[in-house]
XYZ file of C-alpha atoms in Angstrom:
285
model
C -12.790 16.028 -5.808
C -14.939 17.508 -8.581
C -18.567 17.406 -9.654
C -17.947 16.256 -13.221
C -21.640 15.814 -14.055
C -24.775 16.962 -12.239
C -24.866 15.114 -8.892
C -21.760 13.021 -9.726
C -18.637 13.581 -7.630
C -15.302 12.130 -8.733
C -12.409 11.832 -6.298
C -9.259 12.167 -8.413
C -6.933 9.698 -6.722
C -4.741 9.427 -9.824
C -3.345 12.846 -8.823
C -1.524 11.215 -5.896
C 2.179 10.370 -6.000
C 2.339 6.948 -7.603
C -0.772 7.884 -9.607
C -3.327 5.948 -7.552
C -5.177 5.674 -4.240
C -2.888 2.827 -3.156
C -0.045 5.114 -2.102
C -2.062 6.088 0.977
C -2.274 2.514 2.250
C 1.321 1.708 1.307
C 2.690 4.687 3.240
C 0.514 3.981 6.272
C 1.462 0.305 6.391
C 5.177 1.063 6.002
C 5.158 3.826 8.624
C 3.353 1.614 11.136
C 5.782 -1.247 10.455
C 8.767 1.032 11.020
C 7.293 2.302 14.289
C 6.681 -1.288 15.425
C 10.234 -2.313 14.521
C 9.141 -4.726 11.783
C 10.949 -2.689 9.113
C 14.526 -1.698 9.854
C 16.144 0.577 7.224
C 19.330 -0.944 5.897
C 18.302 -4.442 6.960
C 14.729 -5.170 5.870
C 13.432 -5.790 2.360
C 9.719 -5.203 1.798
C 7.988 -7.883 -0.274
C 4.482 -7.899 -1.770
C 2.303 -9.304 -4.544
C 0.610 -6.549 -6.538
C -0.927 -5.633 -9.857
C 1.171 -2.478 -9.817
C -0.524 0.398 -7.995
C 0.237 -0.780 -4.465
C 3.744 -1.512 -5.679
C 4.268 2.106 -6.746
C 3.066 3.184 -3.316
C 5.540 0.851 -1.627
C 8.420 2.080 -3.779
C 7.636 5.676 -2.815
C 7.134 4.900 0.879
C 10.274 2.779 1.102
C 12.490 5.106 -0.916
C 11.863 7.762 1.737
C 13.563 5.533 4.345
C 16.099 3.654 2.218
C 14.336 0.277 2.150
C 14.434 -2.083 -0.841
C 11.223 -3.419 -2.400
C 10.663 -6.755 -4.143
C 7.380 -7.322 -5.971
C 5.655 -10.348 -7.491
C 3.525 -8.937 -10.331
C 1.339 -11.251 -12.386
C 2.377 -11.403 -16.037
C -1.171 -10.597 -17.144
C -0.996 -7.143 -15.584
C -0.051 -3.998 -17.491
C 3.418 -4.414 -19.084
C 3.844 -0.642 -18.850
C 3.282 -0.756 -15.099
C 5.824 -3.543 -14.696
C 8.369 -1.563 -16.718
C 7.875 1.611 -14.690
C 7.977 -0.273 -11.399
C 11.484 -1.379 -12.323
C 12.411 2.141 -13.432
C 11.137 3.411 -10.077
C 13.477 1.085 -8.204
C 11.445 -2.043 -7.452
C 12.875 -5.495 -8.113
C 10.364 -7.742 -9.866
C 10.821 -11.250 -8.524
C 9.819 -14.747 -9.579
C 9.591 -14.101 -13.330
C 10.627 -17.647 -14.196
C 8.262 -19.021 -11.548
C 5.378 -16.990 -12.968
C 6.175 -18.159 -16.491
C 6.128 -21.735 -15.206
C 2.631 -21.242 -13.810
C 3.147 -20.067 -10.229
C 0.842 -17.394 -8.846
C 2.222 -14.158 -7.362
C 1.142 -15.433 -3.936
C 3.166 -18.607 -4.444
C 6.172 -16.532 -5.530
C 5.993 -14.475 -2.334
C 5.543 -17.582 -0.198
C 8.596 -19.223 -1.797
C 10.745 -16.146 -1.135
C 9.571 -15.918 2.473
C 10.311 -19.614 3.017
C 13.781 -19.225 1.489
C 14.676 -15.836 2.989
C 17.683 -17.205 4.890
C 19.166 -18.867 1.816
C 18.572 -15.671 -0.159
C 20.235 -13.584 2.546
C 17.093 -11.518 3.086
C 15.181 -10.205 6.066
C 11.724 -9.732 4.584
C 8.697 -7.801 5.777
C 5.551 -8.878 3.931
C 3.137 -5.942 3.786
C 0.314 -8.367 2.868
C -2.135 -5.786 1.533
C -4.975 -8.327 1.292
C -4.925 -9.176 4.997
C -3.387 -6.148 6.710
C -5.968 -4.159 8.728
C -3.720 -1.094 8.426
C -4.935 -1.001 4.827
C -8.451 -0.155 6.057
C -7.100 2.371 8.560
C -5.331 4.303 5.816
C -8.548 4.825 3.886
C -10.708 5.476 6.940
C -8.451 8.054 8.551
C -6.886 9.565 5.429
C -8.794 9.017 2.172
C -12.237 8.919 3.755
C -11.546 11.720 6.198
C -10.281 13.865 3.326
C -13.427 13.167 1.288
C -15.639 14.017 4.273
C -13.820 17.328 4.698
C -14.214 18.131 1.007
C -17.929 17.334 1.186
C -18.299 19.942 3.918
C -17.281 22.552 1.357
C -20.373 21.643 -0.652
C -23.604 23.106 0.682
C -26.172 20.926 2.431
C -24.952 17.490 1.336
C -26.554 14.888 3.587
C -26.811 11.702 1.537
C -24.048 9.932 -0.394
C -24.358 7.031 -2.804
C -20.832 5.620 -2.862
C -20.050 3.567 -5.979
C -16.951 1.459 -5.557
C -15.204 -1.702 -6.655
C -13.371 -4.076 -4.334
C -9.970 -5.664 -4.709
C -8.936 -6.115 -1.099
C -12.083 -4.272 0.018
C -10.025 -1.905 2.187
C -10.834 1.377 0.475
C -14.572 0.635 0.222
C -14.716 -0.256 3.907
C -12.494 2.574 5.113
C -14.077 5.358 3.084
C -17.614 4.261 3.960
C -16.813 4.119 7.670
C -15.305 7.610 7.511
C -18.372 9.054 5.781
C -20.708 7.421 8.292
C -18.606 8.746 11.170
C -18.820 12.230 9.633
C -22.604 12.069 9.821
C -23.547 11.292 6.239
C -26.216 8.819 5.241
C -24.398 6.398 2.941
C -25.529 3.644 0.616
C -22.866 1.618 -1.177
C -23.036 0.091 -4.649
C -20.384 -2.534 -5.365
C -19.298 -2.675 -9.008
C -18.245 -6.013 -10.487
C -17.379 -7.227 -13.995
C -20.173 -9.097 -15.722
C -19.983 -12.759 -14.699
C -18.265 -12.172 -11.348
C -19.769 -12.568 -7.893
C -17.084 -11.835 -5.314
C -19.362 -12.503 -2.363
C -19.695 -16.114 -3.515
C -16.143 -16.413 -4.900
C -17.261 -16.641 -8.532
C -14.815 -15.087 -10.998
C -14.318 -14.942 -14.750
C -11.496 -13.449 -16.796
C -11.850 -9.702 -17.349
C -9.822 -6.541 -18.072
C -10.805 -4.526 -14.989
C -7.592 -4.514 -12.954
C -8.157 -3.991 -9.249
C -11.636 -5.480 -8.895
C -12.828 -9.087 -8.656
C -9.228 -10.245 -8.387
C -9.914 -13.940 -7.861
C -10.482 -14.029 -4.108
C -13.369 -12.868 -1.962
C -12.313 -9.380 -0.768
C -10.888 -10.172 2.680
C -11.083 -6.607 4.026
C -14.586 -5.830 2.766
C -17.306 -5.321 5.361
C -20.206 -6.817 3.411
C -22.726 -5.292 5.813
C -21.897 -1.909 4.242
C -22.860 -2.997 0.708
C -26.414 -2.067 -0.300
C -26.399 -3.183 -3.930
C -24.218 -4.784 -6.599
C -24.051 -3.670 -10.249
C -22.373 -5.587 -13.064
C -20.643 -3.697 -15.886
C -19.528 -5.274 -19.150
C -16.461 -4.415 -21.207
C -18.379 -2.436 -23.839
C -20.036 -0.200 -21.224
C -16.677 0.416 -19.577
C -15.064 1.435 -22.880
C -17.966 3.698 -23.816
C -17.730 5.458 -20.451
C -13.967 5.813 -20.713
C -14.368 7.472 -24.112
C -17.177 9.734 -22.894
C -15.220 10.934 -19.846
C -12.155 11.601 -22.009
C -14.212 13.575 -24.542
C -16.288 15.591 -22.073
C -13.962 15.974 -19.074
C -10.463 15.465 -20.457
C -9.697 12.717 -17.926
C -8.222 9.453 -19.210
C -9.255 7.050 -16.484
C -8.347 3.409 -15.978
C -10.657 0.525 -16.789
C -11.809 -0.020 -13.226
C -12.473 3.682 -12.727
C -14.481 3.764 -15.960
C -16.559 0.784 -14.839
C -17.392 2.549 -11.574
C -18.216 5.750 -13.460
C -20.577 3.818 -15.731
C -22.471 2.530 -12.694
C -22.348 5.888 -10.903
C -23.732 7.872 -13.842
C -26.815 5.679 -13.895
C -27.607 6.635 -10.284
C -27.548 10.415 -10.747
C -30.982 10.848 -12.317
C -33.495 12.998 -10.384
C -31.570 13.251 -7.140
C -32.346 16.081 -4.708
C -29.628 18.679 -4.121
C -28.797 17.133 -0.753
C -27.869 13.796 -2.387
C -24.701 13.157 -4.409
C -23.187 10.095 -6.063
C -19.500 9.593 -5.314
C -16.950 7.396 -7.049
C -13.177 7.200 -7.337
C -10.744 7.700 -10.220
C -8.339 5.068 -8.921
C -5.676 5.446 -11.591
C -5.229 6.823 -15.105
C -5.862 4.982 -18.345
C -2.431 5.442 -19.875
C -1.227 2.271 -18.132
C -3.652 0.227 -20.219
C -3.073 1.718 -23.656
């Protein structure tokens, strides 16, 4: 975590294996499933629908224990991500179904329903509904951030600026910061035209936020404010961060940075704005 501008802290999650924050949840979910006997190496195949980042986490987590991974990735997501998922060892499933108009969720449901005919024993990690997803960010990501904040003198108040796909990282990190004794207010970042709370969505290029369903793992009681960012503001912020900091961040990260920068004016030394660099921008070139 670095203070990239006065009062603005950026947690560099693209430095993780798999190049995003999602590897933390993927590893936690897989480890818990192994301990519970739901994943048996040599027998089980892990299946999931993903835009890519959670998929990379699953490939890494499962490769450590010799478990195969099958992923349904929407065709509108980064072609580069899909290519590297295959290079990393994932099998991308349901391509013909997706081309015919099926959603990734429908692809996963079809494979689960036909597991016997396919000769598979599947474990569906179900990142959008798995409470272990929140646990990973509360007890790992959030706890790590809280520890790093202790290294900064006299920080008492945090404005956490975050998006929400599943809502797990926003909920988990906020809970961890509150448990560590910080006063926390949360700003939810959404693309212009979207209102996740009321299930209103428009097409946009911010992968990982406002994904077409109300975030099922988001504790809405934690959200203090919502800010909408348009495509032009996101691009301008991405260019500014690249020019001034040397970080090429993804679209969603840039949108959160745009909102976070606006909150840093005239804050006391005890108050910092925090946001996340979820992944790097090279995927979206």
